[in-house]
Coordinates of N, CA and C in Angstrom, one line a residue:
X18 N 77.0 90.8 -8.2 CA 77.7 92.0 -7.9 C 78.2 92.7 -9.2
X19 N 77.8 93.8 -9.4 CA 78.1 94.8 -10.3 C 79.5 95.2 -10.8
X20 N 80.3 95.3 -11.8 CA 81.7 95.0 -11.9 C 81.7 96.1 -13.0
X21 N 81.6 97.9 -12.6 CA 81.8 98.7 -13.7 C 83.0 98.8 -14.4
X22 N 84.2 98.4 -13.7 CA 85.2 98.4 -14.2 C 86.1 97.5 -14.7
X23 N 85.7 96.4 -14.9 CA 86.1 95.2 -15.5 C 86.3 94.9 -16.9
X24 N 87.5 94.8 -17.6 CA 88.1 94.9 -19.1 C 86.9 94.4 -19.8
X25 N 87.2 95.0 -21.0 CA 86.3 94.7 -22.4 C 86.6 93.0 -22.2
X26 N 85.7 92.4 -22.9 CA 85.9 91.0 -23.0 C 84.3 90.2 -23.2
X27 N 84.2 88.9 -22.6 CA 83.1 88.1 -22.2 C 82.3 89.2 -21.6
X28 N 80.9 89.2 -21.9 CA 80.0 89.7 -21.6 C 79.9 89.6 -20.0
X29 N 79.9 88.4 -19.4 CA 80.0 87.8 -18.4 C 80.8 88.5 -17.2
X30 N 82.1 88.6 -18.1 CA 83.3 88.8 -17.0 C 83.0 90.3 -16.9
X31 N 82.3 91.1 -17.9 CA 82.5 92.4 -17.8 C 81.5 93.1 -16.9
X32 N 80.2 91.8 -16.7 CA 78.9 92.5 -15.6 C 79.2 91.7 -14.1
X33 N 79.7 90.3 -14.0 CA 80.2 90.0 -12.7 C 81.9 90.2 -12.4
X34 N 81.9 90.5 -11.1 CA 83.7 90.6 -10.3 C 84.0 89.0 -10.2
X35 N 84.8 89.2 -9.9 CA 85.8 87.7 -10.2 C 85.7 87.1 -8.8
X36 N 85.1 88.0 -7.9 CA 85.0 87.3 -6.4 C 83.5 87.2 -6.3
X37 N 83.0 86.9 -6.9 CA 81.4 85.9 -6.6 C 81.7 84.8 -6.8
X38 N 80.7 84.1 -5.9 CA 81.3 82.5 -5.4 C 80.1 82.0 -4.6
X39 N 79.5 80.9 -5.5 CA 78.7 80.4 -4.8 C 79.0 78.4 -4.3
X40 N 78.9 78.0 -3.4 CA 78.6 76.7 -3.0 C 78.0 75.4 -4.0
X41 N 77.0 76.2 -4.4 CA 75.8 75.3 -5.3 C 74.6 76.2 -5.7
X42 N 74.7 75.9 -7.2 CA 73.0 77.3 -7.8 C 72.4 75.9 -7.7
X43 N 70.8 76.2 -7.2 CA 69.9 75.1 -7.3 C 68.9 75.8 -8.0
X44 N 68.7 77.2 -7.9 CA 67.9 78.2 -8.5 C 68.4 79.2 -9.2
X45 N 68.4 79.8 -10.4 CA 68.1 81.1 -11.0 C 67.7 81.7 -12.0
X46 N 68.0 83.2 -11.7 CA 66.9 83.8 -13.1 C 68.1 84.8 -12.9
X47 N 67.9 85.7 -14.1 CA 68.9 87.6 -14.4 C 67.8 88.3 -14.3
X48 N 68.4 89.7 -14.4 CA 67.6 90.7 -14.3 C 68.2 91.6 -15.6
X49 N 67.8 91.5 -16.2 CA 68.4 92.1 -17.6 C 67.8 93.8 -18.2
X50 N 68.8 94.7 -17.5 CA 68.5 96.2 -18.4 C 67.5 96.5 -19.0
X51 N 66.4 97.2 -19.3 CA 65.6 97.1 -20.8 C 65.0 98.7 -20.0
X52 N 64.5 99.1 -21.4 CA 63.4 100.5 -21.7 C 62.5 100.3 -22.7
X53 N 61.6 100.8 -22.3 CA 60.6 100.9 -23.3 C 60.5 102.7 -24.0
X54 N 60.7 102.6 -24.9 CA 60.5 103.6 -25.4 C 58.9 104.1 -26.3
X55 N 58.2 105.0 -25.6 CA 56.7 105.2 -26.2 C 56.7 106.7 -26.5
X56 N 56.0 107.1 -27.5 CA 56.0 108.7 -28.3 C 57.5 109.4 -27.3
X57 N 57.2 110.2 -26.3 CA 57.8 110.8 -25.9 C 58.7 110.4 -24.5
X58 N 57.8 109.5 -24.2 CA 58.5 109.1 -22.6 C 58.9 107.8 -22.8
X59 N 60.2 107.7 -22.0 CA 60.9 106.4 -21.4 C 60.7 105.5 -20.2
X60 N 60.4 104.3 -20.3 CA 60.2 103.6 -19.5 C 61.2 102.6 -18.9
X61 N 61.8 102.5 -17.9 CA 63.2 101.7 -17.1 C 62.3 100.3 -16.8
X62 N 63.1 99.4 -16.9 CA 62.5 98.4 -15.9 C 63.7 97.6 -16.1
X63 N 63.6 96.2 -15.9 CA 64.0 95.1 -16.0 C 63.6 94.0 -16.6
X64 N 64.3 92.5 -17.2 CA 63.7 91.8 -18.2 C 64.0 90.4 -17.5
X65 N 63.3 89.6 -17.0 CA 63.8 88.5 -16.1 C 63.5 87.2 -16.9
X66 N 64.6 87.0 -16.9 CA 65.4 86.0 -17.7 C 66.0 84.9 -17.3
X67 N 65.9 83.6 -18.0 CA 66.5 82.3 -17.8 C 66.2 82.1 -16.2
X68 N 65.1 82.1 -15.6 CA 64.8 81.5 -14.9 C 64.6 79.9 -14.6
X69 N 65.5 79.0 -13.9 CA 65.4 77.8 -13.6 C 66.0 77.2 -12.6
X70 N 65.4 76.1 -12.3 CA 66.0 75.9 -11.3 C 66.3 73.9 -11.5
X71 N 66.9 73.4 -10.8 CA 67.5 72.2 -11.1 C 66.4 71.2 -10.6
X72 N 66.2 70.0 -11.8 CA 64.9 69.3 -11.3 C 65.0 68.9 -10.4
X73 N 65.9 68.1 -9.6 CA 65.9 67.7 -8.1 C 65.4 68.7 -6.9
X74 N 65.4 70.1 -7.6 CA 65.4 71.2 -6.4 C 63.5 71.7 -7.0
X75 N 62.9 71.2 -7.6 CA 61.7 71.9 -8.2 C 60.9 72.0 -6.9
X76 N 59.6 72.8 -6.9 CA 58.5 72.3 -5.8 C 58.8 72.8 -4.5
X77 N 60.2 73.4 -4.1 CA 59.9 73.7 -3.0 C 60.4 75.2 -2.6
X78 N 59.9 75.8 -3.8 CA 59.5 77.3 -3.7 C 60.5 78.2 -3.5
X79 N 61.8 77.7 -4.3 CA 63.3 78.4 -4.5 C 62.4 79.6 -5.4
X80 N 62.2 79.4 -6.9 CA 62.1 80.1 -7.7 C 60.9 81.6 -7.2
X81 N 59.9 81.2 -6.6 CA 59.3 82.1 -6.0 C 59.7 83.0 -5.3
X82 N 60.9 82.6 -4.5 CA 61.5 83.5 -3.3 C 62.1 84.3 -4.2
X83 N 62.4 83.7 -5.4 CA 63.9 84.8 -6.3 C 62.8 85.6 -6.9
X84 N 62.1 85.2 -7.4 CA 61.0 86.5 -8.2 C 60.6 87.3 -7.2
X85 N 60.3 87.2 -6.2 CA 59.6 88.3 -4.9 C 60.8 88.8 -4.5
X86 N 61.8 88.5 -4.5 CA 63.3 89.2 -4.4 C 63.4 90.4 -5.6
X87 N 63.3 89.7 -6.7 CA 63.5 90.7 -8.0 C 62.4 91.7 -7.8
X88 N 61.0 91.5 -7.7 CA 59.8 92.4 -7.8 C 60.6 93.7 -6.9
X89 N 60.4 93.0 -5.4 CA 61.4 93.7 -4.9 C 62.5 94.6 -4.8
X90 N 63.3 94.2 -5.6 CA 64.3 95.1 -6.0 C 63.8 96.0 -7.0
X91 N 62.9 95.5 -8.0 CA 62.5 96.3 -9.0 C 61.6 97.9 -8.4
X92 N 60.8 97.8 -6.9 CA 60.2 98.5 -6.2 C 61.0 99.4 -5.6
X93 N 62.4 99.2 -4.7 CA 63.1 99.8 -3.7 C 63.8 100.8 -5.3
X94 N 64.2 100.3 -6.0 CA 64.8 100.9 -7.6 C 63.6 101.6 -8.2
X95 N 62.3 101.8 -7.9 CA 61.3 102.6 -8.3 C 61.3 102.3 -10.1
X96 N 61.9 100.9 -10.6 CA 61.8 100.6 -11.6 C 60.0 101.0 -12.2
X97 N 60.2 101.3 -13.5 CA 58.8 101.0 -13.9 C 57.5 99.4 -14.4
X98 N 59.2 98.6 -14.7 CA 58.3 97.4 -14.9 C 59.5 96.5 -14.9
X99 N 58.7 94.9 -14.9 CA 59.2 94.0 -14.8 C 58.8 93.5 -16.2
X100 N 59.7 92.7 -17.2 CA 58.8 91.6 -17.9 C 59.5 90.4 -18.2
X101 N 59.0 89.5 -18.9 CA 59.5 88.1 -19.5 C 58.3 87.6 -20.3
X102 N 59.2 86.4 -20.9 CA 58.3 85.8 -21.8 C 58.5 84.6 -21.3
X103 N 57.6 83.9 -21.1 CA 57.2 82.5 -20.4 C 57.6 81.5 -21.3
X104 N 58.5 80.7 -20.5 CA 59.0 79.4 -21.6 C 58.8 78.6 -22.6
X105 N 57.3 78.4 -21.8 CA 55.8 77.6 -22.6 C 54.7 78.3 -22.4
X106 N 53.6 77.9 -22.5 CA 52.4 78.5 -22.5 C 51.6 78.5 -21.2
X107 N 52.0 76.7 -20.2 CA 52.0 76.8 -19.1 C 52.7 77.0 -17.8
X108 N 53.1 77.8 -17.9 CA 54.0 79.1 -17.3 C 53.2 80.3 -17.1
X109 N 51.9 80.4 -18.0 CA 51.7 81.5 -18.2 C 50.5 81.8 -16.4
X110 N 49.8 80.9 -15.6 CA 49.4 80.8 -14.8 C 50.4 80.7 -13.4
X111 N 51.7 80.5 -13.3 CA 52.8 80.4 -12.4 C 53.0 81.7 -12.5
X112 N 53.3 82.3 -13.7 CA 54.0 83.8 -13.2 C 52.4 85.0 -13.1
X113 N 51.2 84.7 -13.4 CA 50.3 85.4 -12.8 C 49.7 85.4 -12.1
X114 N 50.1 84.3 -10.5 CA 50.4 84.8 -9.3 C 51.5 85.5 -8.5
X115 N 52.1 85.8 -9.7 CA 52.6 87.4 -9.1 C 52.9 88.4 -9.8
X116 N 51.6 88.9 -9.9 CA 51.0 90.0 -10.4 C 51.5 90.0 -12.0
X117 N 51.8 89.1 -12.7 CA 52.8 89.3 -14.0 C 51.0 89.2 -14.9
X118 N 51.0 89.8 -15.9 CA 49.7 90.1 -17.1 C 50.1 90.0 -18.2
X119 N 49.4 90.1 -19.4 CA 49.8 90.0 -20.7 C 50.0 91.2 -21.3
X120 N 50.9 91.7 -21.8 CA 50.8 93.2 -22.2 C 51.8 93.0 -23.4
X121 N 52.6 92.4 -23.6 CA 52.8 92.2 -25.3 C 53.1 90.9 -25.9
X122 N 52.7 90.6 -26.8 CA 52.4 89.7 -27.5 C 53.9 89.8 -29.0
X123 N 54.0 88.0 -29.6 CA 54.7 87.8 -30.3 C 54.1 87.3 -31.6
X124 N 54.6 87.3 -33.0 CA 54.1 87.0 -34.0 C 54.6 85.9 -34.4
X125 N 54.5 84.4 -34.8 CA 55.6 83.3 -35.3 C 54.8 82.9 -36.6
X126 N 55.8 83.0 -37.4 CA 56.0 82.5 -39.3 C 56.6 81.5 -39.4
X127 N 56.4 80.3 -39.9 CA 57.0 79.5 -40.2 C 57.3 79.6 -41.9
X128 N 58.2 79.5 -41.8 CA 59.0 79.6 -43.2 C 59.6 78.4 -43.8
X129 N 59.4 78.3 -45.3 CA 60.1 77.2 -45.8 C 60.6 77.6 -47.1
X130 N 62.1 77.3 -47.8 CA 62.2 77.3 -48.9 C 63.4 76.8 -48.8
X131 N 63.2 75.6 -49.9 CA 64.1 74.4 -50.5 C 65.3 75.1 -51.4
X132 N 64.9 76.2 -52.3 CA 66.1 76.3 -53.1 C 66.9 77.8 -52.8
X133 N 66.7 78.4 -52.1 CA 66.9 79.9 -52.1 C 68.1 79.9 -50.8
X134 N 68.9 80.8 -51.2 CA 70.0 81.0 -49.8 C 69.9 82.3 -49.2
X135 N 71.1 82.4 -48.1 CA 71.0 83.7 -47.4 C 72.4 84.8 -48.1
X136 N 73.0 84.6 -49.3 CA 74.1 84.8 -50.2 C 74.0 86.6 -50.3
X137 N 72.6 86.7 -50.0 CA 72.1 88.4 -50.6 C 72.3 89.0 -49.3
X138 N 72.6 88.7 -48.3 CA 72.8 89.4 -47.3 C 74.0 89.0 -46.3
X139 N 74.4 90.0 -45.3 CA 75.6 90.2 -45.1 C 75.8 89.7 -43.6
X140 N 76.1 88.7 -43.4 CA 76.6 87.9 -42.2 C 77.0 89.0 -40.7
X141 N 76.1 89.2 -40.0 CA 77.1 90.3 -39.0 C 78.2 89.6 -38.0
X142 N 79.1 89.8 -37.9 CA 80.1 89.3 -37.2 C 80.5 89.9 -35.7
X143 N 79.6 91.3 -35.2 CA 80.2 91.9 -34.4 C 79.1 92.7 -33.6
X144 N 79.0 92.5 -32.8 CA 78.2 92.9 -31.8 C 77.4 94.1 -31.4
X145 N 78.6 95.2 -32.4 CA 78.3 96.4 -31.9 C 77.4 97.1 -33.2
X146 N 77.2 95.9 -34.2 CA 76.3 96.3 -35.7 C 75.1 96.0 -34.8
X147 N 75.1 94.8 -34.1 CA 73.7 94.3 -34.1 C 73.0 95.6 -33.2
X148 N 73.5 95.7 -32.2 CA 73.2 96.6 -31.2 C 72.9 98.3 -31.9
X149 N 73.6 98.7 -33.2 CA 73.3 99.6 -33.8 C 72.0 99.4 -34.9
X150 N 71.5 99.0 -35.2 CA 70.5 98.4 -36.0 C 69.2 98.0 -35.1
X151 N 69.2 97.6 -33.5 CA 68.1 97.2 -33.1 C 67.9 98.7 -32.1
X152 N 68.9 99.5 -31.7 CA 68.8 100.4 -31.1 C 68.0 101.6 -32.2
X153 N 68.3 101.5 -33.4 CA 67.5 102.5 -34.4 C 65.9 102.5 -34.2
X154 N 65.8 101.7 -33.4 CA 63.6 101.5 -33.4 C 63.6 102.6 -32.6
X155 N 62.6 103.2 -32.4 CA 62.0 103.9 -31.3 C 60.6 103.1 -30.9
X156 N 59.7 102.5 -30.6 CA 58.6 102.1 -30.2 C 58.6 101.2 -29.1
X157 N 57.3 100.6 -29.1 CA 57.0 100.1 -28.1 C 57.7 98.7 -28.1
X158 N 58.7 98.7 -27.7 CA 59.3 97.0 -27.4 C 60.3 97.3 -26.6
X159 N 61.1 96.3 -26.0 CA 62.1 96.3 -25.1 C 63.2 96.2 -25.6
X160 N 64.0 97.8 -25.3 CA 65.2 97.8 -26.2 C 66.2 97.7 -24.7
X161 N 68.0 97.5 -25.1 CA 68.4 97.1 -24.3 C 69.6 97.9 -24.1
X162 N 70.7 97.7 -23.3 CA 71.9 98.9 -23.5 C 73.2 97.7 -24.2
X163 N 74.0 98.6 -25.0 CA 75.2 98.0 -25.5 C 75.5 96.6 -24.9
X164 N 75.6 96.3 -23.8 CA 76.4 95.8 -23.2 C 75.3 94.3 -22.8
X165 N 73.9 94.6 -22.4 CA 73.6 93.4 -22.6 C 73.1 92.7 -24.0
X166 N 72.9 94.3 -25.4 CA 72.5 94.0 -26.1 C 73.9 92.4 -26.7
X167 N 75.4 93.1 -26.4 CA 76.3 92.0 -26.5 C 76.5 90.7 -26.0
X168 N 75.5 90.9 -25.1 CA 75.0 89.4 -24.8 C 74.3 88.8 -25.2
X169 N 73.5 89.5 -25.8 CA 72.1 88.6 -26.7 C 73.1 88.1 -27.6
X170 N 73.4 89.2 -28.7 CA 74.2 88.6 -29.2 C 75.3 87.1 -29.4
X171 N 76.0 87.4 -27.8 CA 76.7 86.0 -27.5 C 76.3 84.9 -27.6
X172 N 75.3 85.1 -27.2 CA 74.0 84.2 -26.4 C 73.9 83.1 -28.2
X173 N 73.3 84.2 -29.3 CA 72.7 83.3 -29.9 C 74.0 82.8 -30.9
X174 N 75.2 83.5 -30.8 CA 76.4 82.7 -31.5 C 76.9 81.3 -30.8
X175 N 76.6 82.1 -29.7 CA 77.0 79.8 -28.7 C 76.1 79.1 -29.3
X176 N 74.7 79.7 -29.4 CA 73.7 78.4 -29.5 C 74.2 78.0 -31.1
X177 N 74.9 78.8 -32.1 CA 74.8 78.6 -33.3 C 74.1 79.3 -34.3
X178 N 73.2 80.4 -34.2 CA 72.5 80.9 -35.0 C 73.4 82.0 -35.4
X179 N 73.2 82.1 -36.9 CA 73.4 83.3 -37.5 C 72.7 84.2 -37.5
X180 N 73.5 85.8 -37.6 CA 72.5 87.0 -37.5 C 73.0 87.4 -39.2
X181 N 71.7 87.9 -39.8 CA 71.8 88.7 -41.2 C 71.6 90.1 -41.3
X182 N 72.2 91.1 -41.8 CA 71.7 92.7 -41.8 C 71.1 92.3 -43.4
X183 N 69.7 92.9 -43.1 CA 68.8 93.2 -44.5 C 69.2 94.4 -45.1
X184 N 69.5 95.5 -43.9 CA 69.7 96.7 -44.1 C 70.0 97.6 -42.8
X185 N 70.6 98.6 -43.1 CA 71.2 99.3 -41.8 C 69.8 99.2 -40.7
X186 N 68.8 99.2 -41.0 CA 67.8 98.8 -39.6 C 66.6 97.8 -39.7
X187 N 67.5 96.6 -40.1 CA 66.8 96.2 -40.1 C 67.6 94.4 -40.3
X188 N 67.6 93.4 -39.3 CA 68.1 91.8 -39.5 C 67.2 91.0 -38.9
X189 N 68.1 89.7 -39.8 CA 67.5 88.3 -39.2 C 68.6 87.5 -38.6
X190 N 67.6 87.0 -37.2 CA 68.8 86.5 -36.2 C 68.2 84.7 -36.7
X191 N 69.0 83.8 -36.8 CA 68.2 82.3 -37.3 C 67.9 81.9 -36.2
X192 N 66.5 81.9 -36.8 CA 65.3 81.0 -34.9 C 64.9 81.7 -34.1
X193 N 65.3 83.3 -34.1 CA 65.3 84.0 -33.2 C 63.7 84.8 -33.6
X194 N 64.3 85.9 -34.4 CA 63.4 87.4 -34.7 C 63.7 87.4 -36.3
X195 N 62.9 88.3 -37.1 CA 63.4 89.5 -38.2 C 62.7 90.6 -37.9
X196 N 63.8 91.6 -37.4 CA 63.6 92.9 -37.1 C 63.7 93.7 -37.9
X197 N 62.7 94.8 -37.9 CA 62.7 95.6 -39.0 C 62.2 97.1 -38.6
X198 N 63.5 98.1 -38.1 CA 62.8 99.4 -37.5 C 62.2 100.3 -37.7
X199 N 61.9 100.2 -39.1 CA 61.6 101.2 -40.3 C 60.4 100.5 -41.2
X200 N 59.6 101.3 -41.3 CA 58.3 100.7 -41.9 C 58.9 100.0 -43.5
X201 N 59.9 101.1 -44.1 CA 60.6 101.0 -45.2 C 60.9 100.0 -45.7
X202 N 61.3 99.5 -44.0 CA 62.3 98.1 -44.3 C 61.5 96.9 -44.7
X203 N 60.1 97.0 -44.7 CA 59.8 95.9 -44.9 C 59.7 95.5 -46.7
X204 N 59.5 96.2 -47.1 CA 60.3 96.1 -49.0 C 61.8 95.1 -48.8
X205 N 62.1 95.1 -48.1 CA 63.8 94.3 -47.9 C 63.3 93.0 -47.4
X206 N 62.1 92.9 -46.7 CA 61.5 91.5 -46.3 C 61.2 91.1 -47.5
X207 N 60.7 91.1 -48.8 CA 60.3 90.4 -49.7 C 61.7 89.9 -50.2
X208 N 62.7 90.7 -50.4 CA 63.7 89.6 -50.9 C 64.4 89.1 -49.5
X209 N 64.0 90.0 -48.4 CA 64.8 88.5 -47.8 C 63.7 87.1 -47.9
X210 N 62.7 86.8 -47.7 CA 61.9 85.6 -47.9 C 62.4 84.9 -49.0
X211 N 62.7 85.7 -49.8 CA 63.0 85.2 -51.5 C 64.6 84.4 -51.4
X212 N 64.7 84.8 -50.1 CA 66.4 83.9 -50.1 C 66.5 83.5 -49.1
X213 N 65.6 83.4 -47.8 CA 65.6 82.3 -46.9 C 66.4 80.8 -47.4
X214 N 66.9 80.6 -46.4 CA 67.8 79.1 -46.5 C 66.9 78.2 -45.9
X215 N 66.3 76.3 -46.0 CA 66.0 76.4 -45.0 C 65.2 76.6 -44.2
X216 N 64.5 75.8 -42.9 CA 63.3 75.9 -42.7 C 63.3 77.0 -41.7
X217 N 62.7 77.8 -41.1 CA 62.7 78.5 -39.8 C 61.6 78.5 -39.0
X218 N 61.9 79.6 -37.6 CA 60.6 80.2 -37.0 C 61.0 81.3 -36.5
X219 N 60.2 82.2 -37.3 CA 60.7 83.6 -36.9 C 59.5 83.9 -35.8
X220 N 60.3 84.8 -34.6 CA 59.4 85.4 -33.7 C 59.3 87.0 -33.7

């Protein structure tokens, strides 16, 4: 349930009301905001996320019902699309019985350097930098609104990873991505490589 009015704070507390209450989750997934932005026209959909369900409860077709739920909603909402990125690789036959296809694709670099740090660049501390720097792209990828962008955000400070600004549009999240919105920015990729900390996998 939708909670527009609920204080700045936890990302959490500010998209659910305080009176949702469930018994027992044995299954779930989000449905997370997103647009695609292409030359001129915008695309609405949704980004379905963290789907799972508890091993004891596998196999007997929880997770199915919630995705034909979401498609669902995504239809009655006359959304334009649905997407996700599949956990593993065999996943990729589970969600293309229902109707899910390949339509974007990810790049991974493995990175290594022993002596170099991240000292040249500037630690972001605040949610509303990251969200200003990834919102600068225009193209084809899935951008998100303030509010969940502050959850990605949250998301990868629990886990531990630091985010770096290279430049006003352009960071590296550790483990995550290096984004770069501006063809420009990638001149700022050569010295960021040059001071990589550390092993990585950038996606």
């Amino acid at each position: 349930k939708m909670n527009e009015s609920a204080p700045r704070g936890l990302t959490f507390k500010r998209i659910y009301s305080a009176d949702t209450s469930f018994s027992e989750i044995v299954s779930a997934l989000y449905l997370l905001k997103c647009r695609i932005e292409s030359g001129s026209r915008t695309f609405y959909g949704r980004y379905l996320y963290a789907a799972a369900t508890l091993p004891e409860h596998r196999s007997k077709g929880y997770m199915g019902k919630l995705i034909n739920e979401a498609l669902g909603y995504a239809k009655e909402e006359n959304l334009d699309f649905v997407a996700l990125v599949p956990a593993n690789d065999g996943l990729y036959g589970y969600y293309e019985k229902f109707g899910f296809t390949e339509k974007m694709y990810k790049y991974r670099l493995n990175i290594c350097s022993n002596t170099a740090t991240m000292r040249a660049f500037c630690e972001i501390s605040e949610a509303k930098e990251f969200y200003d720097i990834r919102n600068s792209f225009q193209g084809n990828m899935l951008m998100y609104d303030e509010i969940i962008s502050e959850y990605a955000f949250e998301c990868m400070k629990f886990a531990g990873n630091r985010v770096f600004s290279i430049s006003d549009k352009a960071y590296y999240a550790e483990g995550e991505e290096l984004f770069c919105a501006d063809d420009n920015d990638f001149n700022a990729s050569e010295m960021f490589l040059r001071n990589l900390c550390g092993e990585s996998e950038i996606f």
